[in-house]
Short mmCIF file of C-alpha atoms and ligand atoms in Angstrom, two decimals:
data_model
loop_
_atom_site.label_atom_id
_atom_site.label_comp_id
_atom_site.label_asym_id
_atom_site.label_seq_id
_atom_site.Cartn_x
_atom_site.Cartn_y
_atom_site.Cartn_z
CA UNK A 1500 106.00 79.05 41.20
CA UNK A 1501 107.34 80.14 37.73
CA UNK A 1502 110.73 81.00 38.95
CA UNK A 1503 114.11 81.34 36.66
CA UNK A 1504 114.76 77.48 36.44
CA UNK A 1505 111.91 77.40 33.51
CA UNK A 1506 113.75 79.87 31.19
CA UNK A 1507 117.10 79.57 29.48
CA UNK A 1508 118.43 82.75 29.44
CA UNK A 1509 120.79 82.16 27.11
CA UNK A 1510 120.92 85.37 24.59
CA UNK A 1511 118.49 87.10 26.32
CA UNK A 1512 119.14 90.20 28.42
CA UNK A 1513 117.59 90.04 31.81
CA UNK A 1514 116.37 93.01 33.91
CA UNK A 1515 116.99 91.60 37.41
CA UNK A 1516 115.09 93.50 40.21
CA UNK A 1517 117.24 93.25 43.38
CA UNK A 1518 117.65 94.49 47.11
CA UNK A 1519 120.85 95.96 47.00
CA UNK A 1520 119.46 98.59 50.08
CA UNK A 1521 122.78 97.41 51.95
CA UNK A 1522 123.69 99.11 55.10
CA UNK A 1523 126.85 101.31 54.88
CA UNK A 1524 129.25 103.26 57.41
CA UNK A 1525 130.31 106.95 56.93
CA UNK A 1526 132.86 105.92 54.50
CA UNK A 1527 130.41 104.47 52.02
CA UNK A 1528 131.99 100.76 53.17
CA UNK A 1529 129.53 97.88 53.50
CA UNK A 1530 128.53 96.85 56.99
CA UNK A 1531 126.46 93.71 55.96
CA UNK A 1532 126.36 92.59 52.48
CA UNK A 1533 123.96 89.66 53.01
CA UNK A 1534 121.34 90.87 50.98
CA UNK A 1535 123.95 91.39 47.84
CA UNK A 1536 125.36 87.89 48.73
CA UNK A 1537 121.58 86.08 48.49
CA UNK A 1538 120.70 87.17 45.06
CA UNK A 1539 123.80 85.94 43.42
CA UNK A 1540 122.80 82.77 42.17
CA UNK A 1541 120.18 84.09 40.73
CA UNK A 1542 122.70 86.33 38.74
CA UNK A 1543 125.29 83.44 38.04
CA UNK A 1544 122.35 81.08 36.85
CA UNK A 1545 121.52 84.04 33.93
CA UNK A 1546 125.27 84.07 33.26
CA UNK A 1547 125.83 80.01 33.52
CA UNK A 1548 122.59 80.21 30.55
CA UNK A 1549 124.40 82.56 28.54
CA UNK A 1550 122.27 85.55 29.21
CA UNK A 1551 123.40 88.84 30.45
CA UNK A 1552 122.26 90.71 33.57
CA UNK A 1553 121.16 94.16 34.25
CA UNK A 1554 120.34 95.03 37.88
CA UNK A 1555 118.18 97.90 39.18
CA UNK A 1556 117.75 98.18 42.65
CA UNK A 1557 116.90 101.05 45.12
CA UNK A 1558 119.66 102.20 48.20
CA UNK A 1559 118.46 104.21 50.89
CA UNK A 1560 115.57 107.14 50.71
CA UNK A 1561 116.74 110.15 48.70
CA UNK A 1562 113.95 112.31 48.79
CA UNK A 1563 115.21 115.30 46.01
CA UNK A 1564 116.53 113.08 42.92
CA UNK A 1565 120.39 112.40 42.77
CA UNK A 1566 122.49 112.54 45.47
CA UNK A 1567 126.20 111.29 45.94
CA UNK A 1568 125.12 109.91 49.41
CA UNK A 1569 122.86 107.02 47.90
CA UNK A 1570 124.53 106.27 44.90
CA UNK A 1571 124.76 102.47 44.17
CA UNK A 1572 128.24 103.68 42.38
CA UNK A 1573 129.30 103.07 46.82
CA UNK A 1574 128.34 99.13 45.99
CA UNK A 1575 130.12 98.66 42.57
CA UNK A 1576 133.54 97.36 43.31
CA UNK A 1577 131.99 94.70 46.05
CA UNK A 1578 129.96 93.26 43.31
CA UNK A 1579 132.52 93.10 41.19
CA UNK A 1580 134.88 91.09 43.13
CA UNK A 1581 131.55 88.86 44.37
CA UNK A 1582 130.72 87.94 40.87
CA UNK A 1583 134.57 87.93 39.95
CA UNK A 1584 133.90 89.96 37.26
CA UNK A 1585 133.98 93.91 36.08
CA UNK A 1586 130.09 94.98 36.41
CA UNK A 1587 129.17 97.88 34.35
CA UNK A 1588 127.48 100.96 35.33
CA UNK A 1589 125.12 102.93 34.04
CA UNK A 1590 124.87 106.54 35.63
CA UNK A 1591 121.16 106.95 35.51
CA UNK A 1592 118.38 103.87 35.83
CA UNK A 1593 116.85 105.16 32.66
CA UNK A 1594 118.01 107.59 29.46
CA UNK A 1595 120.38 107.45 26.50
CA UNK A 1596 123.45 106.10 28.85
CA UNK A 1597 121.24 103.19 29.95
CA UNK A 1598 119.84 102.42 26.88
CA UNK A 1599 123.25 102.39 25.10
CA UNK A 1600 125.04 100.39 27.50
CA UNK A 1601 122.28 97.64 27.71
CA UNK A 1602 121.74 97.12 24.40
CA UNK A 1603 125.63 96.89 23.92
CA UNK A 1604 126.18 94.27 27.14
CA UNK A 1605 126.83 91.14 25.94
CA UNK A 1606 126.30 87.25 27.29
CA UNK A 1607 128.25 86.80 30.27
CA UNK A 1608 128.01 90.57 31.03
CA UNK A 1609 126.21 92.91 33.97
CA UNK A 1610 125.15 96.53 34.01
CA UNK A 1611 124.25 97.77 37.55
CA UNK A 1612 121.66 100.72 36.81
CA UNK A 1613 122.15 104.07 39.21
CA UNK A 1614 119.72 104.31 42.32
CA UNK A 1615 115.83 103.99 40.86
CA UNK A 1616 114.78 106.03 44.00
CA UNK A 1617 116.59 108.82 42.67
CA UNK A 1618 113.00 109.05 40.10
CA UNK A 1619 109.94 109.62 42.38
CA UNK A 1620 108.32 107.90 39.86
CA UNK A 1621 109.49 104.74 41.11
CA UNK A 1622 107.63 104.61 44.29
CA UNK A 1623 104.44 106.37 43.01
CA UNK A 1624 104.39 103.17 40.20
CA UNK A 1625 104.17 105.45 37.39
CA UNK A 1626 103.41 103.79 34.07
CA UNK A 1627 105.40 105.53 31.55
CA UNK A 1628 108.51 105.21 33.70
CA UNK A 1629 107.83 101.52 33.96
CA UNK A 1630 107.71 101.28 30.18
CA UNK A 1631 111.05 103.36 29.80
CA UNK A 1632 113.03 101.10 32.04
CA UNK A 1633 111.59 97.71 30.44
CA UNK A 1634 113.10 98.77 27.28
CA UNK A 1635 116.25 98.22 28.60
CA UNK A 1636 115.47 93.89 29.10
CA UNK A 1637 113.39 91.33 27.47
CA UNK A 1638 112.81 89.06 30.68
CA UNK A 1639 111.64 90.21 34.29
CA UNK A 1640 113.27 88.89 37.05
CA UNK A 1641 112.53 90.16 40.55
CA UNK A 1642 114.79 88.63 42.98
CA UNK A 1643 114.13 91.58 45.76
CA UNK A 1644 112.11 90.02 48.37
CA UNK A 1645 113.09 92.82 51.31
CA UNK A 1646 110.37 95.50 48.91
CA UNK A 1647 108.08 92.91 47.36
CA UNK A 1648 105.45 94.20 49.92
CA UNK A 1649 105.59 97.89 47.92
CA UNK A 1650 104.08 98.21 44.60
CA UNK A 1651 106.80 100.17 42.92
CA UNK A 1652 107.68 100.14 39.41
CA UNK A 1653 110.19 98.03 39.77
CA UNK A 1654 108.42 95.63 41.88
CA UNK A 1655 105.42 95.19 40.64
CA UNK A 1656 104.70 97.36 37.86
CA UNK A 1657 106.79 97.04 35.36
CA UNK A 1658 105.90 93.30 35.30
CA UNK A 1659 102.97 94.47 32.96
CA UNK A 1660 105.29 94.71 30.31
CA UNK A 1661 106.55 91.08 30.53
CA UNK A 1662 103.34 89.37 30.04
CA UNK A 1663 105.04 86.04 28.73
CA UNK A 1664 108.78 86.48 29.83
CA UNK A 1665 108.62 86.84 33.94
CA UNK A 1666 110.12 85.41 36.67
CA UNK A 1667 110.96 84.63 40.37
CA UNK A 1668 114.21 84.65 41.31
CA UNK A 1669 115.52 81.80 43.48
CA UNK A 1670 115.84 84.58 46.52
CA UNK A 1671 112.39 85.24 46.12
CA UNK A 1672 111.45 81.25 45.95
CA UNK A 1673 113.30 80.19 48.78
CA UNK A 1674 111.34 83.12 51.00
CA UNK A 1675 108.18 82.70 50.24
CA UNK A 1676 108.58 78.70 49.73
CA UNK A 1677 110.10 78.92 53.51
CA UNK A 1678 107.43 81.22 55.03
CA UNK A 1679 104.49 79.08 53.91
CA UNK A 1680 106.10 76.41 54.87
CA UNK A 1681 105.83 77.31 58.52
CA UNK A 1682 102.42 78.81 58.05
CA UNK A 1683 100.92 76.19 56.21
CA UNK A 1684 102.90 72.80 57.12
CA UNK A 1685 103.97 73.67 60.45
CA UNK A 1686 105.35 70.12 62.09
CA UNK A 1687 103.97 70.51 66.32
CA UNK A 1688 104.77 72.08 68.34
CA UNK A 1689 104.79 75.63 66.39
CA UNK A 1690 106.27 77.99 68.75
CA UNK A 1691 106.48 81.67 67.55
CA UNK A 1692 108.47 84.08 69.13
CA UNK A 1693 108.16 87.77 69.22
CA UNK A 1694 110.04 90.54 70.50
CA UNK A 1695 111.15 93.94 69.49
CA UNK A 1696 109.61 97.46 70.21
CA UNK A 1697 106.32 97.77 69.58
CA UNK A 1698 102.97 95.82 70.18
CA UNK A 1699 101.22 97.63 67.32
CA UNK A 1700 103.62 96.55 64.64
CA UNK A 1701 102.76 92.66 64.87
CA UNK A 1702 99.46 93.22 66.38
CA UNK A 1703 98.15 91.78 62.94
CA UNK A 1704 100.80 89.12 62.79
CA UNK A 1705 100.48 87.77 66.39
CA UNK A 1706 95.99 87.97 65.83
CA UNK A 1707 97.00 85.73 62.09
CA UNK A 1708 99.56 83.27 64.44
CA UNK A 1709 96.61 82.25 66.65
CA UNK A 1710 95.20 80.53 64.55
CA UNK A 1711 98.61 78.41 63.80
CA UNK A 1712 100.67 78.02 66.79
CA UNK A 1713 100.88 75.95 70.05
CA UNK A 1714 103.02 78.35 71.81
CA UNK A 1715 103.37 82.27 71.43
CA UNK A 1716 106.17 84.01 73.60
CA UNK A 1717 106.00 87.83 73.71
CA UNK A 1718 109.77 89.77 75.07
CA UNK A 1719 110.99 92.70 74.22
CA UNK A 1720 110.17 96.28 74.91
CA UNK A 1721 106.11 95.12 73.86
CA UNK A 1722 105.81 92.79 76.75
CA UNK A 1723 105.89 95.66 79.12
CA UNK A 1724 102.70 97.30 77.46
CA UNK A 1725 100.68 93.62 78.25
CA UNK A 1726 102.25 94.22 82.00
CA UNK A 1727 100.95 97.66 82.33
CA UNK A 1728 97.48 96.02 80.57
CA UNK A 1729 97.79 93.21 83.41
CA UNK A 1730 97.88 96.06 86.01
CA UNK A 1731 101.69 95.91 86.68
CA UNK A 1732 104.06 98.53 87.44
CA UNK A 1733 106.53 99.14 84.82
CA UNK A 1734 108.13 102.25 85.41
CA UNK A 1735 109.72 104.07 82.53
CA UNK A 1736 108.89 100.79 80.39
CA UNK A 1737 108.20 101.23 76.22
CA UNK A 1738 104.39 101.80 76.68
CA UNK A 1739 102.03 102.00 73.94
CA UNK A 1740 99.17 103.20 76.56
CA UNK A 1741 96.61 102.91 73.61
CA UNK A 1742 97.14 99.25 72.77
CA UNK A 1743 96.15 97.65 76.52
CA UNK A 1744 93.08 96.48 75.68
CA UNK A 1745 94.19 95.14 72.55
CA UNK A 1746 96.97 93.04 74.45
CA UNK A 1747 94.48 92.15 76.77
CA UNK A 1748 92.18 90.83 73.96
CA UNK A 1749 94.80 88.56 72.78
CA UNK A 1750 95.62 87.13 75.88
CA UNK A 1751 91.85 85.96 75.96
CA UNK A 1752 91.80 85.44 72.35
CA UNK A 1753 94.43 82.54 72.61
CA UNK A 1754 93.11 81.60 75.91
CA UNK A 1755 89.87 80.69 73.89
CA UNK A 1756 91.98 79.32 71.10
CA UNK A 1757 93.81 76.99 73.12
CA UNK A 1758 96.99 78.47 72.70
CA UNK A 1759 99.73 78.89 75.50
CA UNK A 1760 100.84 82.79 75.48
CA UNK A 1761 104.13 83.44 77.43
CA UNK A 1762 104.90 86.45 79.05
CA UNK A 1763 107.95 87.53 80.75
CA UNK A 1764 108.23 86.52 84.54
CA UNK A 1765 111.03 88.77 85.20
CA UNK A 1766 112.76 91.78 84.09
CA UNK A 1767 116.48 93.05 83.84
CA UNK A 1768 115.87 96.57 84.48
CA UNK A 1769 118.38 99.64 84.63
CA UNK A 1770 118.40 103.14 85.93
CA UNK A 1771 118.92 104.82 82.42
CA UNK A 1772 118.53 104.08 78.76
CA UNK A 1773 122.62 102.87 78.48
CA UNK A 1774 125.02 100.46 78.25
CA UNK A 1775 126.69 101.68 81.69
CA UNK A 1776 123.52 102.09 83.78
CA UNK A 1777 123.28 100.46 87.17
CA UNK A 1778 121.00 97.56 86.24
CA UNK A 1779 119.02 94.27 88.74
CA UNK A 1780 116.83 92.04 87.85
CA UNK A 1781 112.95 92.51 89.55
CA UNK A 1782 109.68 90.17 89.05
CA UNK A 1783 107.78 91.74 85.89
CA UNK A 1784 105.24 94.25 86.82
CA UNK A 1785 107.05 94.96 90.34
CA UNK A 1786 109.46 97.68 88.43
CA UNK A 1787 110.30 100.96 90.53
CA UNK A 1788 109.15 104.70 89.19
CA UNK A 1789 112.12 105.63 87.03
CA UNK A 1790 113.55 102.44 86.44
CA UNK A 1791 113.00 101.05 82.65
CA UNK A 1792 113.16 97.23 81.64
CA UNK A 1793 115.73 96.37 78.81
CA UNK A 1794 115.79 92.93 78.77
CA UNK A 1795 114.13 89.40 79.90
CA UNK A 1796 115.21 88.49 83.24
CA UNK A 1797 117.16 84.57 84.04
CA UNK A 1798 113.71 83.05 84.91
CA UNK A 1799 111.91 84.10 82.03
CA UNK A 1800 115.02 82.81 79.72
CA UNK A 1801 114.74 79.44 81.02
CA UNK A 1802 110.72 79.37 80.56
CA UNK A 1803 111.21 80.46 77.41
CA UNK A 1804 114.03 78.02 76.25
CA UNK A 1805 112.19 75.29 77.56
CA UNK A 1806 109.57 76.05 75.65
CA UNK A 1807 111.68 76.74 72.27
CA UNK A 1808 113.90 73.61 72.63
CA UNK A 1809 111.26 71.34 72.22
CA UNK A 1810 109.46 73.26 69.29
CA UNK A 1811 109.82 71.38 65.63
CA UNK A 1812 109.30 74.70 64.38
CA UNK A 1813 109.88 77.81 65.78
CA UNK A 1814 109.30 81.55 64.02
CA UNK A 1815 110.84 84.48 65.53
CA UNK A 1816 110.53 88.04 64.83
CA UNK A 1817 112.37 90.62 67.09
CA UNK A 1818 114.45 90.67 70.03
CA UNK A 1819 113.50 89.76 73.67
CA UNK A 1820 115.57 93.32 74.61
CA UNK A 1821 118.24 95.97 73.84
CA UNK A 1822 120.58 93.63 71.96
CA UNK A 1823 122.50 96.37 70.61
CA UNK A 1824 124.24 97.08 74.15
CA UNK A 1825 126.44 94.36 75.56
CA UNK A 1826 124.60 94.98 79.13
CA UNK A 1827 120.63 94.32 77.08
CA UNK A 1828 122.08 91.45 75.14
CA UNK A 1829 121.28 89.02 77.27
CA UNK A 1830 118.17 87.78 76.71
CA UNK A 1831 118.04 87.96 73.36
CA UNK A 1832 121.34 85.83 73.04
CA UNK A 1833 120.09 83.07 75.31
CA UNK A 1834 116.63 82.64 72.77
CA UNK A 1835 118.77 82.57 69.76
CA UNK A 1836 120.86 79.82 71.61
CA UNK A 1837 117.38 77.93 72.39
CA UNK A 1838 116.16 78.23 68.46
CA UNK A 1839 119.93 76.78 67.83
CA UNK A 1840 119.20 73.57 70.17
CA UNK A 1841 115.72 73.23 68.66
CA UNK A 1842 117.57 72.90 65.41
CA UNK A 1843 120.44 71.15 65.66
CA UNK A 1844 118.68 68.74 69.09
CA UNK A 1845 115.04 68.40 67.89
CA UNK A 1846 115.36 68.58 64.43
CA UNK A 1847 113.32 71.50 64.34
CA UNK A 1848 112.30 74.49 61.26
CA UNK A 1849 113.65 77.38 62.20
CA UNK A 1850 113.29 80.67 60.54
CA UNK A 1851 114.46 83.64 61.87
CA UNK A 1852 112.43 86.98 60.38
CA UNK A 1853 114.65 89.58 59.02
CA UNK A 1854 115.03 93.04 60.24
CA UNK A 1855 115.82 92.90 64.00
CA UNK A 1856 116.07 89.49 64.44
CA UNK A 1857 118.34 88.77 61.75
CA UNK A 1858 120.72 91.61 62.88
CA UNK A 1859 120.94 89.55 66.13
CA UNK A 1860 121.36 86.27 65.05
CA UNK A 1861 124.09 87.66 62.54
CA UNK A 1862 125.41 89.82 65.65
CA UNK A 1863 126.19 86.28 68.06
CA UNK A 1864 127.65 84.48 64.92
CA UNK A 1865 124.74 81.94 64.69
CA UNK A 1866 123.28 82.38 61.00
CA UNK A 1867 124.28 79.35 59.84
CA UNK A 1868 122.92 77.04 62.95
CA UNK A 1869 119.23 77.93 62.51
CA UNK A 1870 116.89 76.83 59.37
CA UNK A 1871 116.31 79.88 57.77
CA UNK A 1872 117.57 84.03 58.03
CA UNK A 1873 114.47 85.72 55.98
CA UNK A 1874 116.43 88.97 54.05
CA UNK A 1875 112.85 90.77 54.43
CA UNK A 1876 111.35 92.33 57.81
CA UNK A 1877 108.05 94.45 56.66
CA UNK A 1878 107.96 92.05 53.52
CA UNK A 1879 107.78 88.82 55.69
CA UNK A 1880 105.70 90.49 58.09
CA UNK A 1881 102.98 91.11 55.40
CA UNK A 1882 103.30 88.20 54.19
CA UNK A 1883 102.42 86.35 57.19
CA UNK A 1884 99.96 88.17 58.00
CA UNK A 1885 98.34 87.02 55.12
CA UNK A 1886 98.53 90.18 52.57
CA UNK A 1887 99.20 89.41 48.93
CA UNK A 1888 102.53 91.08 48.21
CA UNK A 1889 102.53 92.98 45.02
CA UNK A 1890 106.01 91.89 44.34
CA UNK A 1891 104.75 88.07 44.43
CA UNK A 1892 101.13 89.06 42.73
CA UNK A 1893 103.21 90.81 39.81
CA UNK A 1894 104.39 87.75 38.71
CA UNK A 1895 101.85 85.17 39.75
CA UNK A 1896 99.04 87.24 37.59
P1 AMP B 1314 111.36 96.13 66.10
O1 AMP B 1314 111.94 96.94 65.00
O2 AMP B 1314 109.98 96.48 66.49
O3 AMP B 1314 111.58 94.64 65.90
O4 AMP B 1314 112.19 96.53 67.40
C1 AMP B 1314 113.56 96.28 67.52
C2 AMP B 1314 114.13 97.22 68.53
O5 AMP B 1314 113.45 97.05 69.76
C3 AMP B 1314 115.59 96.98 68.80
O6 AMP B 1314 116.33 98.08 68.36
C4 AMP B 1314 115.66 96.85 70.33
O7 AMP B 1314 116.71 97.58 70.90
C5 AMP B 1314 114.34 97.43 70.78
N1 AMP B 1314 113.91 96.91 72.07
C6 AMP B 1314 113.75 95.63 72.44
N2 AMP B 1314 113.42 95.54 73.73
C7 AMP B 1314 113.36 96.80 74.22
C8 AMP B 1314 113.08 97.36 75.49
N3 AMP B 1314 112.77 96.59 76.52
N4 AMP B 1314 113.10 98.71 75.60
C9 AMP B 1314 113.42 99.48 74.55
N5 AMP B 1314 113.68 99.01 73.32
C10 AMP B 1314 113.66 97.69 73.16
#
């Protein structure tokens, strides 16, 4: 991989793509800086070199150009104190102001650029807006794995314009060195575990994991859509009524492929979609008209830990129910304990996929005990599925 370890930066001014999209509450505070936290070596390696840094990244989707709202102005004073230093801003990602204040930064010093999205011509890859904002650097870093699956200017296009001078940064190295590590080197047993909403989301993902795994264990709100295939009763369940037969398929798909699928047993059902609702637990399939299932019931949790505990490496994307309410949480809590013991007991890989997933594990304080927290959900989705991520092809080509 040609990543930022085979460059000295030193005098050079890099233009540093990152994923600054951080979450923030209705006081423009951050709610999760993780994604600002994991591209900072990248940025003090530059700096350590002697180089200086200018970072574009994109926050949010503003649809009609500028807007106060999604201003990475919000993010400024964070990064400062992260990088214990006083990052400059530039209040537009491309024009006079930009060019003037990046061609006066000097080693040691970084210039955040305003919100690319606030161009359109940033998601539609357009050329000449690609050129404009190269100007600003003379080496191409893209340390933003959470959009290296879209081919924005930023991304992917601008690369173009660095045919000699561009890089991975280690972000980006350490998530795709980690994902094709468990695709490609897998020790046995490979357990994969998903979860979350919907079926047709990872249909791709879970077809792509047949091929790899020993185990695959399906929770979440998608399991109820393979009971309804199986002829079950699930109520008010999250169907996707046009994806039985595909959920049917797989089942005999890994049936043929040797592979042992696990469904849910049981079911913690409740009376309505909240944290307060009367709730039991019922055999999967058996759930009454009007009642939905939000979580894996206590006998599915220990089939499923079983299973997980004595994976060596175990890949998990989305939860097993509503982890977001206390009374849903369950479930979801009890897996994340299982991928712990696989780590820490059986010396297993774990790496938890990002979106979802990495909310929960962040959520029950357990981000440090597994392998691996990927920073990108549709990125590391697409990835695994096998798609060549323009982000990642930008740089290899
Ligand atoms: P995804 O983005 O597809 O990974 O889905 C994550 C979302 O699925 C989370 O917000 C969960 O609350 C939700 N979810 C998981 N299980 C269920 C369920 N049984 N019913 C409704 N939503 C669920």
């Amino acid at each position: 991989m040609k990543t930022i370890d085979q460059f000295n930066f030193a005098n050079h001014k890099a233009l540093v793509r990152v994923d600054f999209n951080v979450p923030l509450d209705k006081s423009f505070n951050i709610t999760d800086d993780k994604r600002m936290r994991a591209a900072l070596p990248t940025i003090q390696k530059i700096l350590n070199d002697g180089g200086s840094v200018i970072l574009m990244s994109h926050l949010g989707r503003p649809k009609n150009g500028p807007t106060g709202e999604f201003s990475l102005k919000h993010i400024l004073g964070d990064l400062s104190r992260m990088l214990d230093l006083e990052v400059k801003f530039a209040h537009d990602c491309i024009g006079e102001d930009a060019v003037k204040q990046a061609s006066n930064l000097f080693p040691g010093e970084v210039l955040l650029l305003e919100n690319l999205r606030f161009y359109k011509e940033e998601e539609k890859g357009d050329v000449a807006f690609a050129e404009k904002l190269s100007r600003l650097g003379d080496v191409y870093v893209n340390d933003a794995f959470g959009t290296a699956h879209r081919a924005h200017v930023s991304t992917a296009v601008i690369a173009q314009f660095f045919p000699k001078a561009k890089y991975f940064g280690y972000l980006m190295a350490s998530e795709v060195e980690n994902a094709d590590k468990v695709l490609n080197h897998p020790e046995r047993p490979f357990t994969a575990i998903m979860g979350g909403a919907k079926v047709s989301d990872k249909i791709l993902l879970i077809e792509k994991l047949l091929d790899k795994v020993d185990n695959i264990i399906i929770g979440g709100g998608m399991a109820y859509t393979f009971a309804r295939a199986q002829g079950g009763e699930i109520g008010t369940s999250l169907l996707e009524a046009d994806k039985q037969d595909l959920a049917l398929e797989l089942i005999q798909k890994a049936k043929d492929k040797g592979v042992q699928l696990l469904l849910p047993v049981d079911t913690v059902i409740a009376d309505k979609f909240d944290n307060n609702a009367d709730k039991k637990e019922v055999a999967s399939g058996k759930i009454p008209a009007d009642w939905m299932g939000l979580d894996i019931g206590s006998k599915t949790i220990k089939l499923f830990a079983d299973v997980i505990k004595n994976s060596k490496t175990v890949l998990w994307n989305g939860p097993m129910g509503v982890f977001e309410m206390e009374s849903f949480e369950i479930g979801t809590k009890a897996v994340a304990e299982a991928v712990v013991a696989a780590t820490k007991d059986n010396g297993a890989f774990s790496l938890i996929g990002g979106g979802d997933s990495a909310a929960a594990i962040a959520k029950f304080g357990m981000e440090n005990d597994v392998s691996y927290v990927s920073t990108g959900g549709g990125a590391l989705l697409e990835y695994m599925e096998g798609k060549e991520l323009p982000g990642v092809k930008a740089i290899n080509d």
